[in-house]
Amino acid sequence: MVGVSPLHISSFPSKLSILIEPCLFHTMTEQEEAPADRALNQRNDALQRHTRQVSEREQQLLDARNRLDGEIGRLNRMHAFSIRALQAGSDEAFASMVVNALQDVFEFEAGLFWLFDEQGCLLPEPAASSGFQSSHVPFPLLRNWLESRLSVQKGMGYFFAVAGAELQHSGFHFSHMLAGCCRRPDGRPLALLLAGIMTAHEALHENVAQSFEVFMAQVAALHANRANLAVIQRQNMGLHESEERLWLAVKASEIGLCDWNVDTHTVVLSTEWKAMLGCRDDEIVNHPDAWHSRIHPDDLERSLRLFNEHMAGSSDIYENPHRLRHKDGYY
């Protein structure tokens, strides 16, 4: 190709001369152009792959953060449930709290709390349920299906997750379901927990199943705590009733009672004991000296010896007849 080089211009007084010099421009052939295009395309493909990888990593990080936020939220709701459950005034209220927590903690649409009997069989009906329609899933049918499933799962921790066609065949109107068995301290089954989603839902993440198992252990511990508290309350009530009967018997028999706690050196002298000595209740201070200082001088040495021998374990029964000084001065 013939081109034009830069102009060389000379200026003369009488004329203008323009000199044009020929030059050649070189164009790349197809063979020379192909390697450059390929290199450019390769760099473009590499850049696109890198962009996709960065985008995928960002999405993975976002998904992981969402799952972490979900787990933190679940743990907070489980903690709030524990605080409420400790204040439950009855077993019925506790069962209802468990069902509500199943729906709240795991954001499921239905929850169920079903107790086992002493032989390890489910009771005829659940203790509490929510989100179930008995006309759709009769509890006897549900009970039979659950017991058959538990018998299969017996060696696998009494926990299972079910989805899809199996739920439809069993009579459930769920797309996904989690179920597990809380255990007593001795390992026997305590209660079955069940939570289900009726609407279409993506596959449950394994973190949800792990949280569900933690929740089962939490419910079992709270139930055991309630049982122990009930035992303590019954024992305290029995002690209180025994004390009342004892005081009634003492008052009815007009017997004076001296209750001496040797470890703390505290004494409780009954009103009847003080009345035998002609004193009102406020006239004698509840103290060991109130007894010691009123013993007849002839009985003092023997009384102290019998008391010390009994405290040393030499006698099973403390028996010490002795005289005490009356308010009027006689014994």
CSV table of C-alpha atoms in Angstrom, one decimal:
chain,number,residue,atom,x,y,z
A,1,MET,CA,0.0,0.0,0.0
A,2,VAL,CA,1.3,3.4,-1.0
A,3,GLY,CA,1.0,6.1,1.6
A,4,VAL,CA,2.0,9.7,2.2
A,5,SER,CA,4.8,10.6,4.4
A,6,PRO,CA,4.7,13.8,6.5
A,7,LEU,CA,4.9,16.9,4.3
A,8,HIS,CA,8.1,18.8,3.8
A,9,ILE,CA,7.3,22.4,3.1
A,10,SER,CA,9.8,25.0,1.8
A,11,SER,CA,9.0,28.6,1.5
A,12,PHE,CA,10.5,30.7,-1.3
A,13,PRO,CA,9.8,34.4,-2.1
A,14,SER,CA,8.1,33.6,-5.5
A,15,LYS,CA,6.6,30.2,-5.0
A,16,LEU,CA,5.5,27.3,-2.6
A,17,SER,CA,7.0,23.9,-3.3
A,18,ILE,CA,5.4,20.8,-1.7
A,19,LEU,CA,7.5,17.6,-1.9
A,20,ILE,CA,5.6,14.3,-1.5
A,21,GLU,CA,7.7,11.2,-0.7
A,22,PRO,CA,6.2,7.7,-1.0
A,23,CYS,CA,6.2,5.3,2.0
A,24,LEU,CA,4.8,1.8,2.7
A,25,PHE,CA,2.2,0.8,5.4
A,26,HIS,CA,2.2,-2.9,6.5
A,27,THR,CA,-1.1,-4.7,7.4
A,28,MET,CA,-1.1,-8.1,9.4
A,29,THR,CA,-2.1,-11.2,7.6
A,30,GLU,CA,-4.7,-13.7,9.0
A,31,GLN,CA,-1.8,-16.0,10.0
A,32,GLU,CA,-0.2,-13.2,12.0
A,33,GLU,CA,-3.5,-12.0,13.6
A,34,ALA,CA,-4.7,-15.4,14.9
A,35,PRO,CA,-2.2,-15.8,17.8
A,36,ALA,CA,-3.0,-12.4,19.2
A,37,ASP,CA,-6.8,-13.1,19.1
A,38,ARG,CA,-6.3,-16.4,20.8
A,39,ALA,CA,-4.3,-14.9,23.6
A,40,LEU,CA,-6.9,-12.2,24.1
A,41,ASN,CA,-9.7,-14.8,24.2
A,42,GLN,CA,-7.8,-16.9,26.7
A,43,ARG,CA,-7.3,-13.9,28.9
A,44,ASN,CA,-11.0,-13.1,28.6
A,45,ASP,CA,-12.0,-16.7,29.5
A,46,ALA,CA,-9.6,-16.7,32.5
A,47,LEU,CA,-11.1,-13.5,33.7
A,48,GLN,CA,-14.6,-14.8,33.4
A,49,ARG,CA,-13.7,-18.0,35.3
A,50,HIS,CA,-12.1,-16.0,38.0
A,51,THR,CA,-15.2,-13.8,38.2
A,52,ARG,CA,-17.5,-16.8,38.5
A,53,GLN,CA,-15.2,-18.3,41.2
A,54,VAL,CA,-15.3,-15.1,43.2
A,55,SER,CA,-19.1,-14.9,42.8
A,56,GLU,CA,-19.5,-18.5,44.0
A,57,ARG,CA,-17.2,-18.0,47.0
A,58,GLU,CA,-19.2,-14.9,47.9
A,59,GLN,CA,-22.4,-16.8,47.7
A,60,GLN,CA,-21.0,-19.6,49.8
A,61,LEU,CA,-19.9,-17.1,52.5
A,62,LEU,CA,-23.3,-15.5,52.4
A,63,ASP,CA,-25.0,-18.9,52.8
A,64,ALA,CA,-22.7,-19.8,55.6
A,65,ARG,CA,-23.4,-16.6,57.4
A,66,ASN,CA,-27.1,-17.0,56.9
A,67,ARG,CA,-26.9,-20.5,58.4
A,68,LEU,CA,-24.8,-19.2,61.3
A,69,ASP,CA,-27.3,-16.4,62.0
A,70,GLY,CA,-30.1,-19.1,61.9
A,71,GLU,CA,-28.2,-21.3,64.4
A,72,ILE,CA,-27.6,-18.3,66.7
A,73,GLY,CA,-31.3,-17.4,66.5
A,74,ARG,CA,-32.3,-21.0,67.3
A,75,LEU,CA,-30.0,-21.2,70.3
A,76,ASN,CA,-31.4,-17.9,71.6
A,77,ARG,CA,-34.9,-19.2,71.2
A,78,MET,CA,-34.0,-22.5,72.9
A,79,HIS,CA,-32.5,-20.6,75.8
A,80,ALA,CA,-35.6,-18.5,76.2
A,81,PHE,CA,-37.7,-21.7,76.2
A,82,SER,CA,-35.6,-23.2,79.0
A,83,ILE,CA,-36.2,-20.1,81.2
A,84,ARG,CA,-40.0,-20.3,80.6
A,85,ALA,CA,-40.1,-24.1,81.0
A,86,LEU,CA,-38.4,-23.8,84.5
A,87,GLN,CA,-41.4,-21.7,85.6
A,88,ALA,CA,-44.1,-24.1,84.2
A,89,GLY,CA,-46.7,-24.6,87.0
A,90,SER,CA,-47.9,-28.0,85.8
A,91,ASP,CA,-47.0,-30.9,83.5
A,92,GLU,CA,-49.7,-29.8,81.1
A,93,ALA,CA,-48.2,-26.3,80.9
A,94,PHE,CA,-44.7,-27.8,80.3
A,95,ALA,CA,-45.9,-30.0,77.5
A,96,SER,CA,-47.6,-27.0,75.8
A,97,MET,CA,-44.4,-25.0,76.1
A,98,VAL,CA,-42.5,-27.8,74.4
A,99,VAL,CA,-44.9,-27.9,71.5
A,100,ASN,CA,-44.8,-24.1,71.1
A,101,ALA,CA,-41.0,-24.2,71.2
A,102,LEU,CA,-40.9,-26.9,68.4
A,103,GLN,CA,-42.7,-24.5,66.1
A,104,ASP,CA,-40.9,-21.4,67.3
A,105,VAL,CA,-37.3,-22.7,67.5
A,106,PHE,CA,-37.4,-24.6,64.2
A,107,GLU,CA,-40.0,-22.5,62.4
A,108,PHE,CA,-42.1,-25.6,61.6
A,109,GLU,CA,-45.8,-25.6,61.2
A,110,ALA,CA,-46.7,-28.5,63.5
A,111,GLY,CA,-45.4,-29.8,66.8
A,112,LEU,CA,-46.1,-32.7,69.0
A,113,PHE,CA,-45.1,-33.9,72.5
A,114,TRP,CA,-46.1,-37.6,73.2
A,115,LEU,CA,-45.2,-39.4,76.4
A,116,PHE,CA,-44.2,-43.0,76.8
A,117,ASP,CA,-45.6,-45.3,79.6
A,118,GLU,CA,-43.3,-47.3,81.9
A,119,GLN,CA,-43.2,-50.2,79.4
A,120,GLY,CA,-41.8,-47.9,76.7
A,121,CYS,CA,-45.0,-47.6,74.6
A,122,LEU,CA,-46.6,-44.4,73.5
A,123,LEU,CA,-49.7,-43.3,75.5
A,124,PRO,CA,-53.0,-43.4,73.5
A,125,GLU,CA,-52.8,-39.7,72.8
A,126,PRO,CA,-50.1,-37.0,72.9
A,127,ALA,CA,-49.7,-34.8,75.9
A,128,ALA,CA,-49.8,-31.7,73.7
A,129,SER,CA,-49.9,-30.9,69.9
A,130,SER,CA,-50.3,-27.9,67.6
A,131,GLY,CA,-50.8,-27.6,63.9
A,132,PHE,CA,-52.3,-31.1,63.5
A,133,GLN,CA,-55.8,-31.7,62.3
A,134,SER,CA,-57.1,-34.9,63.8
A,135,SER,CA,-59.5,-35.4,60.9
A,136,HIS,CA,-56.5,-35.6,58.6
A,137,VAL,CA,-54.2,-37.6,60.8
A,138,PRO,CA,-56.1,-39.6,63.4
A,139,PHE,CA,-53.9,-40.1,66.5
A,140,PRO,CA,-54.3,-43.9,66.6
A,141,LEU,CA,-53.1,-44.2,63.1
A,142,LEU,CA,-50.2,-41.8,63.8
A,143,ARG,CA,-49.3,-43.7,67.0
A,144,ASN,CA,-49.1,-47.0,65.1
A,145,TRP,CA,-46.9,-45.5,62.4
A,146,LEU,CA,-44.6,-43.9,64.9
A,147,GLU,CA,-44.2,-47.0,67.0
A,148,SER,CA,-43.4,-49.1,63.9
A,149,ARG,CA,-40.8,-46.5,62.8
A,150,LEU,CA,-39.3,-46.3,66.3
A,151,SER,CA,-38.9,-50.1,66.4
A,152,VAL,CA,-36.8,-49.8,63.2
A,153,GLN,CA,-34.8,-46.9,64.6
A,154,LYS,CA,-34.3,-48.5,68.0
A,155,GLY,CA,-30.6,-49.1,67.5
A,156,MET,CA,-30.0,-45.8,65.8
A,157,GLY,CA,-30.7,-43.3,68.7
A,158,TYR,CA,-34.4,-43.0,68.3
A,159,PHE,CA,-34.0,-40.0,65.9
A,160,PHE,CA,-35.1,-39.8,62.3
A,161,ALA,CA,-35.9,-37.3,59.5
A,162,VAL,CA,-38.5,-38.2,56.8
A,163,ALA,CA,-39.4,-36.5,53.6
A,164,GLY,CA,-41.3,-37.1,50.4
A,165,ALA,CA,-43.4,-40.2,49.5
A,166,GLU,CA,-43.0,-42.0,52.8
A,167,LEU,CA,-44.8,-39.2,54.6
A,168,GLN,CA,-47.7,-39.4,52.2
A,169,HIS,CA,-48.0,-43.1,52.6
A,170,SER,CA,-48.0,-42.8,56.4
A,171,GLY,CA,-50.9,-40.3,56.3
A,172,PHE,CA,-48.9,-37.2,57.1
A,173,HIS,CA,-49.5,-34.0,55.1
A,174,PHE,CA,-45.9,-32.9,55.5
A,175,SER,CA,-43.2,-32.2,53.0
A,176,HIS,CA,-40.5,-32.7,55.8
A,177,MET,CA,-40.6,-34.0,59.3
A,178,LEU,CA,-38.2,-34.4,62.2
A,179,ALA,CA,-38.9,-36.8,65.1
A,180,GLY,CA,-36.9,-38.0,68.1
A,181,CYS,CA,-37.1,-39.7,71.5
A,182,CYS,CA,-36.2,-37.9,74.7
A,183,ARG,CA,-34.7,-40.4,77.3
A,184,ARG,CA,-34.9,-40.6,81.0
A,185,PRO,CA,-31.6,-40.6,83.0
A,186,ASP,CA,-31.7,-44.4,83.1
A,187,GLY,CA,-32.0,-44.6,79.3
A,188,ARG,CA,-35.7,-45.5,79.0
A,189,PRO,CA,-37.8,-43.5,76.5
A,190,LEU,CA,-39.5,-40.5,78.0
A,191,ALA,CA,-41.3,-38.6,75.3
A,192,LEU,CA,-41.4,-38.4,71.5
A,193,LEU,CA,-40.9,-35.0,69.9
A,194,LEU,CA,-42.2,-34.4,66.4
A,195,ALA,CA,-42.1,-31.3,64.1
A,196,GLY,CA,-43.3,-31.0,60.6
A,197,ILE,CA,-43.6,-28.7,57.6
A,198,MET,CA,-46.7,-29.0,55.4
A,199,THR,CA,-45.7,-26.6,52.7
A,200,ALA,CA,-43.1,-27.3,50.0
A,201,HIS,CA,-39.6,-26.9,51.5
A,202,GLU,CA,-36.1,-27.4,50.4
A,203,ALA,CA,-34.1,-30.2,51.9
A,204,LEU,CA,-33.4,-29.6,55.6
A,205,HIS,CA,-29.8,-28.7,56.4
A,206,GLU,CA,-27.9,-31.0,58.8
A,207,ASN,CA,-27.5,-28.1,61.3
A,208,VAL,CA,-31.3,-28.2,61.8
A,209,ALA,CA,-31.1,-31.9,62.7
A,210,GLN,CA,-28.2,-31.3,65.1
A,211,SER,CA,-30.1,-28.5,66.8
A,212,PHE,CA,-33.2,-30.8,67.1
A,213,GLU,CA,-31.1,-33.4,68.9
A,214,VAL,CA,-29.8,-30.8,71.3
A,215,PHE,CA,-33.3,-29.6,71.9
A,216,MET,CA,-34.4,-33.2,72.7
A,217,ALA,CA,-31.6,-33.5,75.3
A,218,GLN,CA,-32.7,-30.1,76.7
A,219,VAL,CA,-36.3,-31.2,77.1
A,220,ALA,CA,-35.3,-34.5,78.8
A,221,ALA,CA,-33.1,-32.5,81.3
A,222,LEU,CA,-35.9,-30.1,82.0
A,223,HIS,CA,-38.4,-32.9,82.5
A,224,ALA,CA,-36.0,-34.7,84.9
A,225,ASN,CA,-35.5,-31.5,86.8
A,226,ARG,CA,-39.3,-31.1,87.2
A,227,ALA,CA,-39.5,-34.7,88.4
A,228,ASN,CA,-36.8,-34.2,91.0
A,229,LEU,CA,-38.4,-30.9,92.1
A,230,ALA,CA,-41.7,-32.7,92.5
A,231,VAL,CA,-40.0,-35.3,94.7
A,232,ILE,CA,-38.4,-32.6,96.8
A,233,GLN,CA,-41.7,-30.8,97.2
A,234,ARG,CA,-43.4,-34.0,98.3
A,235,GLN,CA,-40.7,-34.7,100.8
A,236,ASN,CA,-40.9,-31.2,102.2
A,237,MET,CA,-44.6,-31.5,102.5
A,238,GLY,CA,-44.3,-34.8,104.3
A,239,LEU,CA,-41.8,-33.3,106.7
A,240,HIS,CA,-44.0,-30.3,107.3
A,241,GLU,CA,-47.0,-32.6,108.0
A,242,SER,CA,-44.9,-34.7,110.4
A,243,GLU,CA,-43.7,-31.6,112.3
A,244,GLU,CA,-47.3,-30.4,112.6
A,245,ARG,CA,-48.4,-33.8,113.9
A,246,LEU,CA,-45.5,-33.8,116.4
A,247,TRP,CA,-46.4,-30.4,117.7
A,248,LEU,CA,-50.1,-31.3,118.0
A,249,ALA,CA,-49.1,-34.4,119.9
A,250,VAL,CA,-46.8,-32.5,122.2
A,251,LYS,CA,-49.5,-29.8,122.9
A,252,ALA,CA,-52.2,-32.4,123.5
A,253,SER,CA,-50.1,-34.3,126.0
A,254,GLU,CA,-48.9,-31.2,127.7
A,255,ILE,CA,-45.3,-32.5,127.6
A,256,GLY,CA,-42.5,-30.0,127.7
A,257,LEU,CA,-40.1,-30.3,124.7
A,258,CYS,CA,-36.4,-29.3,124.8
A,259,ASP,CA,-34.9,-29.5,121.3
A,260,TRP,CA,-31.1,-29.1,121.5
A,261,ASN,CA,-28.9,-28.8,118.4
A,262,VAL,CA,-25.5,-29.8,119.7
A,263,ASP,CA,-23.7,-28.8,116.5
A,264,THR,CA,-24.9,-25.2,116.6
A,265,HIS,CA,-25.4,-25.0,120.4
A,266,THR,CA,-29.0,-23.7,119.8
A,267,VAL,CA,-31.9,-24.8,122.0
A,268,VAL,CA,-35.7,-24.5,121.4
A,269,LEU,CA,-37.7,-24.8,124.7
A,270,SER,CA,-41.4,-25.3,124.2
A,271,THR,CA,-44.0,-23.1,125.8
A,272,GLU,CA,-45.1,-26.1,127.8
A,273,TRP,CA,-41.6,-26.8,129.1
A,274,LYS,CA,-41.3,-23.2,130.4
A,275,ALA,CA,-44.9,-23.4,131.9
A,276,MET,CA,-43.9,-26.4,134.0
A,277,LEU,CA,-41.4,-24.1,135.7
A,278,GLY,CA,-44.0,-21.4,136.2
A,279,CYS,CA,-42.6,-19.1,133.5
A,280,ARG,CA,-44.1,-17.4,130.4
A,281,ASP,CA,-42.5,-18.0,127.0
A,282,ASP,CA,-40.6,-14.7,127.1
A,283,GLU,CA,-39.2,-15.2,130.6
A,284,ILE,CA,-36.8,-17.9,129.6
A,285,VAL,CA,-34.2,-17.4,126.8
A,286,ASN,CA,-33.8,-20.4,124.5
A,287,HIS,CA,-30.2,-21.3,125.5
A,288,PRO,CA,-28.5,-24.4,127.0
A,289,ASP,CA,-27.9,-22.4,130.2
A,290,ALA,CA,-31.6,-22.2,130.7
A,291,TRP,CA,-31.6,-26.0,131.4
A,292,HIS,CA,-28.1,-26.3,133.0
A,293,SER,CA,-28.6,-23.5,135.5
A,294,ARG,CA,-31.9,-24.9,136.8
A,295,ILE,CA,-30.8,-28.4,137.6
A,296,HIS,CA,-30.9,-29.4,141.3
A,297,PRO,CA,-27.3,-29.4,142.7
A,298,ASP,CA,-27.6,-33.0,143.8
A,299,ASP,CA,-28.6,-34.1,140.2
A,300,LEU,CA,-26.2,-31.8,138.3
A,301,GLU,CA,-23.1,-34.1,138.2
A,302,ARG,CA,-25.1,-37.2,137.3
A,303,SER,CA,-27.1,-35.3,134.6
A,304,LEU,CA,-24.0,-33.9,132.9
A,305,ARG,CA,-22.3,-37.4,133.0
A,306,LEU,CA,-25.3,-39.1,131.4
A,307,PHE,CA,-25.5,-36.4,128.8
A,308,ASN,CA,-21.8,-36.6,127.9
A,309,GLU,CA,-21.9,-40.4,127.8
A,310,HIS,CA,-24.8,-40.3,125.4
A,311,MET,CA,-23.1,-37.8,123.1
A,312,ALA,CA,-20.0,-40.0,123.1
A,313,GLY,CA,-22.1,-42.9,121.8
A,314,SER,CA,-22.1,-45.0,125.0
A,315,SER,CA,-25.9,-45.2,125.1
A,316,ASP,CA,-28.5,-45.5,122.3
A,317,ILE,CA,-31.2,-43.7,124.3
A,318,TYR,CA,-30.8,-40.6,126.5
A,319,GLU,CA,-32.8,-41.0,129.7
A,320,ASN,CA,-32.1,-38.6,132.5
A,321,PRO,CA,-34.6,-38.1,135.4
A,322,HIS,CA,-33.7,-35.0,137.3
A,323,ARG,CA,-35.2,-32.0,139.1
A,324,LEU,CA,-35.5,-28.4,137.8
A,325,ARG,CA,-36.0,-25.3,139.8
A,326,HIS,CA,-39.4,-23.7,139.6
A,327,LYS,CA,-39.9,-19.9,139.3
A,328,ASP,CA,-41.2,-19.9,142.9
A,329,GLY,CA,-37.9,-21.5,144.1
A,330,TYR,CA,-38.9,-25.1,144.7
A,331,TYR,CA,-37.8,-28.1,142.6
